[in-house]
Short mmCIF file of C-alpha atoms and ligand atoms in Angstrom, two decimals:
data_model
loop_
_atom_site.label_atom_id
_atom_site.label_comp_id
_atom_site.label_asym_id
_atom_site.label_seq_id
_atom_site.Cartn_x
_atom_site.Cartn_y
_atom_site.Cartn_z
CA MET A 1375 -1.23 21.19 29.14
CA ARG A 1376 -0.72 17.96 27.14
CA ARG A 1377 2.82 16.54 27.41
CA ILE A 1378 3.68 13.96 24.75
CA PRO A 1379 6.77 11.78 25.34
CA VAL A 1380 8.86 11.26 22.20
CA LEU A 1381 11.90 8.96 22.34
CA TYR A 1382 14.83 9.65 20.10
CA ILE A 1383 17.91 7.72 19.00
CA GLU A 1384 20.59 10.18 17.97
CA GLY A 1385 22.19 7.87 15.37
CA ASP A 1386 25.76 7.29 14.20
CA GLY A 1387 27.86 9.47 11.86
CA VAL A 1388 25.81 12.52 10.87
CA GLY A 1389 23.11 11.58 13.42
CA SER A 1390 24.48 13.99 16.03
CA GLU A 1391 24.18 16.87 13.51
CA ILE A 1392 20.68 16.24 12.16
CA THR A 1393 18.98 15.18 15.41
CA PRO A 1394 19.26 18.58 17.18
CA VAL A 1395 17.84 20.30 14.08
CA MET A 1396 14.85 17.92 14.06
CA ILE A 1397 14.22 18.46 17.80
CA ASP A 1398 14.36 22.26 17.43
CA VAL A 1399 12.04 22.30 14.40
CA LEU A 1400 9.44 19.96 15.93
CA SER A 1401 9.45 21.63 19.36
CA CYS A 1402 9.09 25.08 17.84
CA ALA A 1403 6.38 23.99 15.36
CA VAL A 1404 4.33 22.55 18.24
CA ASP A 1405 4.88 25.64 20.38
CA ARG A 1406 3.82 28.03 17.58
CA SER A 1407 0.79 25.91 16.71
CA TYR A 1408 -0.62 25.26 20.18
CA GLY A 1409 0.90 28.09 22.24
CA GLY A 1410 2.14 25.95 25.16
CA ASP A 1411 -0.99 23.73 25.38
CA VAL A 1412 0.98 20.85 23.86
CA VAL A 1413 4.65 20.07 24.61
CA LEU A 1414 6.84 17.33 23.14
CA ASP A 1415 9.00 15.73 25.86
CA PHE A 1416 12.03 14.44 23.98
CA GLU A 1417 13.88 11.65 25.80
CA GLU A 1418 17.03 9.99 24.46
CA VAL A 1419 17.31 6.20 24.23
CA LEU A 1420 20.52 4.53 23.14
CA ALA A 1421 21.33 2.45 20.08
CA GLY A 1422 24.32 2.09 17.74
CA GLY A 1423 27.84 3.34 18.39
CA LYS A 1424 26.85 5.59 21.31
CA ALA A 1425 25.07 2.68 23.03
CA GLU A 1426 28.07 0.43 22.45
CA ARG A 1427 30.45 2.99 23.97
CA LEU A 1428 28.25 3.69 27.00
CA THR A 1429 26.76 0.24 27.72
CA GLY A 1430 28.81 -2.28 25.69
CA ASP A 1431 25.65 -3.26 23.79
CA SER A 1432 24.61 -1.70 20.44
CA LEU A 1433 20.90 -2.33 21.07
CA PRO A 1434 20.31 -2.46 24.85
CA ALA A 1435 17.18 -4.27 26.07
CA SER A 1436 16.25 -1.08 27.96
CA THR A 1437 15.91 0.78 24.64
CA LEU A 1438 13.47 -1.76 23.22
CA GLU A 1439 11.59 -1.85 26.53
CA ARG A 1440 11.21 1.94 26.63
CA ILE A 1441 10.02 2.08 22.98
CA ARG A 1442 7.45 -0.63 23.80
CA GLN A 1443 6.24 1.46 26.77
CA VAL A 1444 6.03 4.82 24.98
CA GLY A 1445 5.15 3.54 21.49
CA LEU A 1446 6.64 6.56 19.71
CA ALA A 1447 10.25 7.17 18.64
CA ILE A 1448 12.36 8.87 15.98
CA LYS A 1449 15.83 7.81 15.00
CA GLY A 1450 18.92 8.95 13.15
CA PRO A 1451 20.81 6.48 10.93
CA LEU A 1452 22.71 3.54 12.42
CA MET A 1453 25.85 1.89 11.04
CA THR A 1454 25.60 -1.69 9.71
CA PRO A 1455 28.70 -3.71 8.77
CA VAL A 1456 28.51 -5.23 5.25
CA GLY A 1457 29.06 -8.97 4.68
CA LYS A 1458 30.11 -9.70 8.29
CA GLY A 1459 29.54 -8.72 11.91
CA ARG A 1460 26.27 -8.10 13.69
CA ARG A 1461 22.88 -7.82 12.00
CA SER A 1462 21.41 -4.47 11.00
CA LEU A 1463 20.06 -2.62 14.05
CA ASN A 1464 17.41 -1.06 11.83
CA VAL A 1465 16.15 -4.48 10.76
CA ALA A 1466 16.37 -5.71 14.39
CA LEU A 1467 14.23 -2.78 15.61
CA ARG A 1468 11.60 -3.37 12.93
CA GLN A 1469 11.43 -7.08 13.67
CA GLU A 1470 11.64 -6.90 17.49
CA LEU A 1471 8.84 -4.32 17.61
CA ASP A 1472 6.88 -5.94 14.73
CA LEU A 1473 6.76 -2.61 12.85
CA TYR A 1474 5.38 -4.23 9.75
CA VAL A 1475 4.86 -1.14 7.57
CA CYS A 1476 7.77 0.87 6.26
CA GLN A 1477 5.99 3.97 5.01
CA ARG A 1478 7.75 6.42 2.73
CA PRO A 1479 5.98 9.42 1.20
CA VAL A 1480 7.69 10.73 -1.93
CA ARG A 1481 6.87 14.18 -3.29
CA HIS A 1482 8.77 17.04 -4.85
CA PHE A 1483 9.42 20.44 -3.25
CA THR A 1484 9.73 23.31 -5.74
CA GLY A 1485 13.37 24.31 -6.08
CA VAL A 1486 14.89 20.94 -5.21
CA PRO A 1487 17.19 19.83 -8.06
CA SER A 1488 16.09 16.60 -9.75
CA PRO A 1489 17.47 14.44 -12.59
CA VAL A 1490 14.01 14.11 -14.22
CA LYS A 1491 12.10 16.68 -16.28
CA HIS A 1492 8.90 16.67 -14.26
CA PRO A 1493 9.62 15.70 -10.65
CA GLU A 1494 6.37 17.42 -9.63
CA LEU A 1495 4.49 14.46 -11.18
CA VAL A 1496 5.89 12.18 -8.48
CA ASP A 1497 3.50 12.02 -5.54
CA MET A 1498 3.41 8.56 -4.01
CA VAL A 1499 3.32 6.86 -0.64
CA VAL A 1500 5.19 3.56 -0.54
CA PHE A 1501 4.07 0.85 1.91
CA ARG A 1502 6.94 -1.61 2.12
CA GLU A 1503 6.49 -4.84 4.08
CA ASN A 1504 9.01 -4.69 6.88
CA THR A 1505 9.19 -8.05 8.66
CA GLU A 1506 9.34 -10.83 6.06
CA ASP A 1507 10.94 -11.68 2.72
CA ILE A 1508 14.67 -12.32 2.46
CA TYR A 1509 15.15 -9.60 5.10
CA ALA A 1510 14.10 -12.15 7.72
CA GLY A 1511 17.84 -12.85 7.94
CA ILE A 1512 17.53 -16.62 7.41
CA GLU A 1513 20.67 -17.49 5.47
CA TRP A 1514 23.66 -19.77 5.65
CA ALA A 1515 27.21 -18.99 4.49
CA SER A 1516 28.85 -20.78 1.59
CA GLY A 1517 30.91 -23.78 2.77
CA SER A 1518 29.42 -23.86 6.31
CA GLU A 1519 28.25 -27.11 7.91
CA ASP A 1520 24.76 -25.59 8.13
CA VAL A 1521 24.53 -24.83 4.43
CA LYS A 1522 25.66 -28.38 3.61
CA LYS A 1523 22.75 -29.68 5.74
CA VAL A 1524 20.26 -27.34 4.05
CA ILE A 1525 21.47 -28.22 0.55
CA GLY A 1526 21.47 -31.92 1.47
CA PHE A 1527 17.87 -31.64 2.67
CA LEU A 1528 16.81 -29.76 -0.46
CA THR A 1529 18.41 -32.21 -2.89
CA ASP A 1530 17.79 -35.49 -1.03
CA GLU A 1531 14.37 -34.90 0.48
CA MET A 1532 12.76 -32.17 -1.60
CA GLY A 1533 14.00 -33.29 -5.03
CA VAL A 1534 15.60 -29.92 -5.78
CA HIS A 1535 18.09 -30.08 -8.66
CA ALA A 1536 18.24 -26.42 -9.62
CA ILE A 1537 21.11 -25.37 -7.35
CA ARG A 1538 23.70 -24.72 -10.04
CA PHE A 1539 26.81 -24.91 -7.80
CA PRO A 1540 25.76 -26.89 -4.71
CA HIS A 1541 29.27 -27.11 -3.21
CA THR A 1542 29.82 -23.37 -3.05
CA SER A 1543 26.32 -21.90 -2.77
CA ALA A 1544 25.20 -19.76 0.13
CA ILE A 1545 21.47 -20.17 0.76
CA GLY A 1546 18.85 -17.62 1.84
CA VAL A 1547 15.19 -18.20 2.65
CA LYS A 1548 12.30 -15.94 1.60
CA PRO A 1549 9.25 -16.31 3.86
CA VAL A 1550 6.12 -14.47 2.65
CA SER A 1551 2.89 -15.17 4.53
CA ILE A 1552 -0.81 -14.52 4.00
CA GLU A 1553 -1.13 -12.59 7.31
CA GLY A 1554 2.05 -10.59 6.70
CA SER A 1555 0.99 -9.62 3.18
CA LYS A 1556 -2.63 -8.86 4.04
CA ARG A 1557 -1.88 -6.63 7.05
CA LEU A 1558 0.53 -4.57 4.92
CA ILE A 1559 -1.91 -4.26 2.00
CA ARG A 1560 -4.74 -3.47 4.44
CA ALA A 1561 -2.70 -0.58 5.85
CA ALA A 1562 -2.08 0.73 2.31
CA ILE A 1563 -5.77 0.52 1.32
CA ASP A 1564 -6.90 2.15 4.61
CA TYR A 1565 -4.38 4.95 4.07
CA ALA A 1566 -5.60 5.50 0.50
CA ILE A 1567 -9.23 5.65 1.65
CA ALA A 1568 -8.47 7.99 4.59
CA ASN A 1569 -6.41 10.34 2.42
CA GLY A 1570 -8.62 10.43 -0.68
CA ARG A 1571 -6.08 8.69 -2.89
CA LYS A 1572 -7.55 6.81 -5.84
CA VAL A 1573 -5.06 4.08 -6.84
CA VAL A 1574 -3.30 1.36 -4.85
CA THR A 1575 -0.72 -0.61 -6.83
CA LEU A 1576 0.63 -3.98 -5.66
CA VAL A 1577 4.25 -4.20 -6.85
CA HIS A 1578 5.65 -7.76 -7.07
CA LYS A 1579 7.77 -10.18 -9.07
CA GLY A 1580 5.11 -12.90 -9.14
CA ASN A 1581 5.94 -13.98 -12.69
CA ILE A 1582 9.18 -15.52 -11.38
CA MET A 1583 8.55 -16.10 -7.64
CA LYS A 1584 5.06 -17.50 -8.05
CA PHE A 1585 4.26 -18.60 -4.50
CA THR A 1586 5.92 -15.79 -2.54
CA GLU A 1587 5.56 -12.64 -4.67
CA GLY A 1588 2.70 -14.13 -6.70
CA GLY A 1589 1.02 -15.00 -3.40
CA PHE A 1590 1.39 -11.39 -2.23
CA ARG A 1591 -0.47 -10.22 -5.35
CA SER A 1592 -3.28 -12.81 -5.10
CA TRP A 1593 -3.79 -12.23 -1.37
CA GLY A 1594 -4.06 -8.49 -2.04
CA TYR A 1595 -6.99 -8.96 -4.43
CA GLU A 1596 -8.53 -11.55 -2.09
CA LEU A 1597 -8.34 -9.08 0.81
CA ALA A 1598 -9.96 -6.36 -1.31
CA ARG A 1599 -12.90 -8.65 -2.16
CA GLU A 1600 -13.33 -10.08 1.36
CA GLU A 1601 -12.86 -6.97 3.50
CA TYR A 1602 -13.62 -4.02 1.22
CA GLY A 1603 -16.34 -5.42 -1.10
CA ALA A 1604 -14.16 -4.95 -4.19
CA TYR A 1605 -15.82 -5.53 -7.57
CA GLU A 1606 -14.59 -6.10 -11.14
CA LYS A 1607 -15.36 -3.74 -14.00
CA GLU A 1608 -13.87 -4.12 -17.49
CA GLY A 1609 -11.15 -6.39 -16.14
CA ARG A 1610 -10.10 -4.02 -13.35
CA THR A 1611 -10.68 -4.20 -9.59
CA TYR A 1612 -12.32 -1.35 -7.69
CA ILE A 1613 -13.02 -0.76 -4.01
CA PRO A 1614 -16.23 1.21 -3.36
CA CYS A 1615 -15.34 4.57 -1.81
CA GLU A 1616 -16.98 7.91 -1.13
CA GLY A 1617 -15.98 10.51 -3.70
CA GLY A 1618 -15.02 7.94 -6.37
CA ASP A 1619 -14.04 4.29 -6.18
CA LEU A 1620 -10.47 3.22 -5.51
CA LEU A 1621 -8.61 1.28 -8.24
CA LEU A 1622 -6.57 -1.69 -7.01
CA ASP A 1623 -4.07 -2.85 -9.61
CA ASP A 1624 -0.67 -4.50 -9.75
CA CYS A 1625 2.60 -4.18 -11.61
CA ILE A 1626 5.69 -6.35 -11.96
CA CYS A 1627 8.57 -4.69 -10.16
CA ASP A 1628 10.97 -4.25 -13.09
CA ALA A 1629 8.21 -2.65 -15.20
CA PHE A 1630 7.31 -0.49 -12.21
CA LEU A 1631 10.87 0.83 -11.97
CA GLN A 1632 10.59 1.90 -15.63
CA ASN A 1633 7.12 3.35 -15.20
CA ILE A 1634 8.04 5.60 -12.27
CA LEU A 1635 10.43 7.33 -14.67
CA LEU A 1636 8.08 7.36 -17.68
CA LYS A 1637 4.63 7.92 -16.16
CA PRO A 1638 4.87 8.53 -12.39
CA GLN A 1639 1.50 10.30 -12.41
CA ASN A 1640 -0.19 6.88 -12.79
CA TYR A 1641 0.77 5.84 -9.27
CA SER A 1642 -0.33 7.03 -5.87
CA VAL A 1643 -0.19 4.44 -3.06
CA VAL A 1644 2.18 1.52 -3.56
CA ALA A 1645 2.16 -1.71 -1.54
CA THR A 1646 5.11 -4.02 -1.97
CA LEU A 1647 7.35 -6.64 -0.41
CA ASN A 1648 10.44 -5.90 1.62
CA LEU A 1649 13.27 -6.08 -0.94
CA ASN A 1650 11.28 -4.51 -3.81
CA GLY A 1651 10.26 -1.77 -1.41
CA ASP A 1652 13.87 -1.03 -0.54
CA TYR A 1653 14.84 -0.52 -4.21
CA VAL A 1654 11.63 1.27 -5.18
CA SER A 1655 11.85 3.76 -2.28
CA ASP A 1656 15.41 4.81 -3.11
CA ALA A 1657 14.69 5.06 -6.86
CA LEU A 1658 11.69 7.28 -6.14
CA ALA A 1659 13.66 9.35 -3.65
CA ALA A 1660 16.29 10.01 -6.34
CA GLU A 1661 13.59 11.43 -8.65
CA VAL A 1662 12.62 14.11 -6.15
CA GLY A 1663 16.01 15.13 -4.77
CA GLY A 1664 17.67 12.10 -3.24
CA ILE A 1665 17.95 10.48 0.15
CA GLY A 1666 18.84 13.75 1.86
CA ILE A 1667 15.15 14.72 1.72
CA ALA A 1668 13.42 11.32 1.92
CA PRO A 1669 11.51 10.68 5.16
CA GLY A 1670 10.33 7.34 6.50
CA ALA A 1671 8.38 5.62 9.25
CA ASN A 1672 8.12 2.10 10.58
CA ILE A 1673 4.62 1.53 11.92
CA ASN A 1674 2.52 -1.25 13.38
CA TYR A 1675 -0.95 -0.05 12.40
CA GLU A 1676 -2.60 -2.57 14.75
CA THR A 1677 -0.87 -1.36 17.95
CA GLY A 1678 -0.07 2.19 16.77
CA MET A 1679 3.62 1.77 17.71
CA ALA A 1680 5.83 3.80 15.39
CA VAL A 1681 9.52 4.56 14.86
CA PHE A 1682 10.19 7.40 12.41
CA GLU A 1683 13.61 7.56 10.74
CA ALA A 1684 15.95 9.30 8.37
CA THR A 1685 16.12 6.97 5.37
CA HIS A 1686 19.74 7.71 4.49
CA GLY A 1687 22.76 6.10 6.13
CA ILE A 1688 25.33 7.54 8.51
CA ALA A 1689 27.10 9.39 5.63
CA PRO A 1690 30.60 8.88 7.09
CA ASP A 1691 32.20 10.85 4.23
CA ILE A 1692 30.58 14.11 5.37
CA ALA A 1693 30.11 13.55 9.12
CA GLY A 1694 31.27 16.34 11.44
CA GLN A 1695 31.55 18.97 8.67
CA ASP A 1696 28.24 20.81 9.20
CA ILE A 1697 27.15 20.10 5.61
CA VAL A 1698 24.66 17.24 5.98
CA ASN A 1699 21.08 17.89 4.85
CA PRO A 1700 18.77 17.49 7.88
CA LEU A 1701 15.53 17.35 5.83
CA SER A 1702 15.13 13.57 5.79
CA LEU A 1703 14.92 13.53 9.59
CA VAL A 1704 12.94 16.79 9.82
CA LEU A 1705 10.34 15.45 7.37
CA SER A 1706 10.25 12.15 9.28
CA GLY A 1707 9.39 14.34 12.28
CA GLU A 1708 6.62 15.92 10.21
CA MET A 1709 5.20 12.41 9.68
CA LEU A 1710 5.45 11.80 13.45
CA LEU A 1711 3.45 14.94 14.20
CA ARG A 1712 0.75 13.88 11.72
CA HIS A 1713 0.71 10.33 13.18
CA ILE A 1714 -0.11 11.67 16.66
CA GLY A 1715 -2.74 14.03 15.32
CA LEU A 1716 -0.78 17.31 15.56
CA VAL A 1717 -1.83 18.19 12.02
CA GLU A 1718 -1.43 21.96 12.36
CA ALA A 1719 2.17 21.58 13.57
CA ALA A 1720 2.89 19.08 10.77
CA ASP A 1721 1.48 21.49 8.16
CA ARG A 1722 3.64 24.25 9.64
CA VAL A 1723 6.79 22.13 9.22
CA LEU A 1724 5.88 21.39 5.58
CA SER A 1725 5.28 25.08 4.81
CA SER A 1726 8.58 26.01 6.41
CA VAL A 1727 10.45 23.46 4.28
CA GLU A 1728 8.63 24.70 1.14
CA ARG A 1729 9.35 28.36 1.97
CA THR A 1730 13.01 27.79 2.87
CA ILE A 1731 13.83 25.88 -0.31
CA ALA A 1732 11.73 28.19 -2.51
CA CYS A 1733 13.83 31.16 -1.39
CA GLY A 1734 16.93 29.35 -2.69
CA CYS A 1735 18.43 28.38 0.68
CA VAL A 1736 19.73 24.81 0.56
CA THR A 1737 22.47 22.57 1.97
CA ARG A 1738 25.53 21.65 -0.07
CA ASP A 1739 24.10 18.41 -1.58
CA PHE A 1740 21.32 20.39 -3.32
CA TYR A 1741 23.46 23.45 -4.05
CA ASN A 1742 25.99 21.37 -6.00
CA LEU A 1743 23.22 20.00 -8.23
CA LEU A 1744 21.57 23.33 -9.07
CA ASP A 1745 21.77 24.23 -12.79
CA ASP A 1746 21.27 27.87 -11.98
CA ARG A 1747 22.82 29.14 -8.74
CA GLU A 1748 21.73 32.73 -9.25
CA GLY A 1749 20.09 33.84 -6.01
CA ALA A 1750 20.77 30.50 -4.28
CA ARG A 1751 22.56 30.26 -0.91
CA CYS A 1752 24.52 27.25 0.30
CA LEU A 1753 23.99 26.92 4.06
CA GLY A 1754 25.60 24.71 6.68
CA THR A 1755 23.41 22.26 8.60
CA LYS A 1756 23.08 24.51 11.67
CA ALA A 1757 22.30 27.67 9.69
CA PHE A 1758 19.81 25.80 7.51
CA GLY A 1759 18.14 24.39 10.64
CA ALA A 1760 17.93 27.89 12.18
CA LEU A 1761 16.27 29.17 8.99
CA LEU A 1762 13.74 26.31 9.07
CA VAL A 1763 12.84 27.36 12.64
CA GLU A 1764 12.60 31.03 11.59
CA ASN A 1765 10.28 30.11 8.71
CA LEU A 1766 7.89 28.03 10.85
P1 LIG B 2515 24.66 6.79 3.08
O1 LIG B 2515 23.23 7.15 2.94
O2 LIG B 2515 25.25 6.91 4.43
O3 LIG B 2515 25.54 7.67 2.08
C1 LIG B 2515 25.42 7.60 0.66
C2 LIG B 2515 25.85 8.96 0.06
O4 LIG B 2515 24.81 9.90 0.28
C3 LIG B 2515 27.11 9.52 0.73
O5 LIG B 2515 27.86 10.18 -0.25
C4 LIG B 2515 26.56 10.53 1.72
O6 LIG B 2515 27.42 11.59 2.01
C5 LIG B 2515 25.30 11.02 1.03
N1 LIG B 2515 24.27 11.41 2.00
C6 LIG B 2515 23.53 10.57 2.77
N2 LIG B 2515 22.70 11.27 3.54
C7 LIG B 2515 22.89 12.58 3.26
C8 LIG B 2515 22.31 13.77 3.74
N3 LIG B 2515 21.35 13.77 4.68
N4 LIG B 2515 22.78 14.94 3.26
C9 LIG B 2515 23.74 14.98 2.32
N5 LIG B 2515 24.31 13.86 1.80
C10 LIG B 2515 23.90 12.66 2.27
O7 LIG B 2515 24.78 5.28 2.57
P2 LIG B 2515 26.00 4.26 2.64
O8 LIG B 2515 27.29 5.00 2.43
O9 LIG B 2515 25.62 3.15 1.73
O10 LIG B 2515 25.95 3.68 4.11
C11 LIG B 2515 26.78 4.14 5.18
C12 LIG B 2515 26.36 3.43 6.45
O11 LIG B 2515 25.01 3.78 6.81
C13 LIG B 2515 26.37 1.89 6.40
O12 LIG B 2515 26.87 1.42 7.63
C14 LIG B 2515 24.92 1.53 6.24
O13 LIG B 2515 24.62 0.27 6.74
C15 LIG B 2515 24.24 2.60 7.07
N6 LIG B 2515 22.83 2.83 6.67
C16 LIG B 2515 21.94 3.04 7.67
C17 LIG B 2515 20.62 3.30 7.35
C18 LIG B 2515 19.65 3.54 8.46
O14 LIG B 2515 20.05 3.65 9.60
N7 LIG B 2515 18.34 3.63 8.20
C19 LIG B 2515 20.22 3.39 6.02
C20 LIG B 2515 21.17 3.21 5.01
C21 LIG B 2515 22.48 2.93 5.35
#
């Protein structure tokens, strides 16, 4: 028998409602697929409010240590204070563990209400850079002694005169490196090749931020030429591939946000920087049913270490009411199964989600958006989870 340790962080707010559903669905999918030959050993590690209550520390060193040892974890959402207080635990986890890819597949499941006419045309996998950009957390508050030093340095030594209100500006720094960009774009290209996808699009704002976002774009094409033997044909860049060459192109982020509404079928694998990736992922998620069904993973493709996560927040407005949609975390679990090679169990989870929604059984967030509720059933989180297990 193969026992696979899987760490989990329950999460704040709705975390304690969606985590048990995810554990039940994954355990049962593995059991039905491999008949006891493979077992997932779920082990809780602490972070967030629960960690603070039990240990006085919202991200104990023992949690990071255990994730480093095991290399595989799945987490519920964690609360982050806005504008003050400690840094985001999610960002801390990604940076501490150097999980440089934030991977978000976006596809539509038949029956999920959507604000667009053809959500089925959306089928993309977003690779968002996870460790650099303005998310590096290098910023100084308006009026602080530190910001005065930084602004003094910029104006006196660097000849910067473009800070419109130097006495009241806060300052943030946006580091974007060659290594950081190339390893992210490499992961996106490798994924496209391994999964038979035919377009990789670099999304950037290089027309304005020429050295950071423009650098990301240039380094992407450079990588394709140096490591994948890319060639030019009629002004476009292709990577030689079995079964048809892979197109590498790029798009400015604002145009991209229009295009995913107007012609989503033109995109397949998307590689982008941290902040663009944040906006793009949520916009795409909205097209196929919203954050309640959007899965995600944070992966270091060089070490294999991975933390899968629900992409929504702690949803404090609905916590404790048995109405939260558990699909974001369940589908993150499906990604986890695929990542560790349990493809049959992952496929089983996907079919169960398809079957459950197709028969009209949904949680309240989807039910409220249905145009036609004839034959539909609004289920609580626990009942919906039980049906997912039944349909495995
Ligand atoms: P949110 O995602 O918690 O909620 C936004 C809206 O979506 C709310 O109305 C909520 O009820 C609804 N919603 C979210 N998930 C749902 C689900 N699974 N089913 C049904 N409805 C759902 O975002 P927010 O309100 O901006 O943030 C609340 C807190 O969560 C903040 O502290 C924020 O920092 C944190 N947060 C954490 C993560 C993470 O851990 N990855 C991500 C985003 C926000």
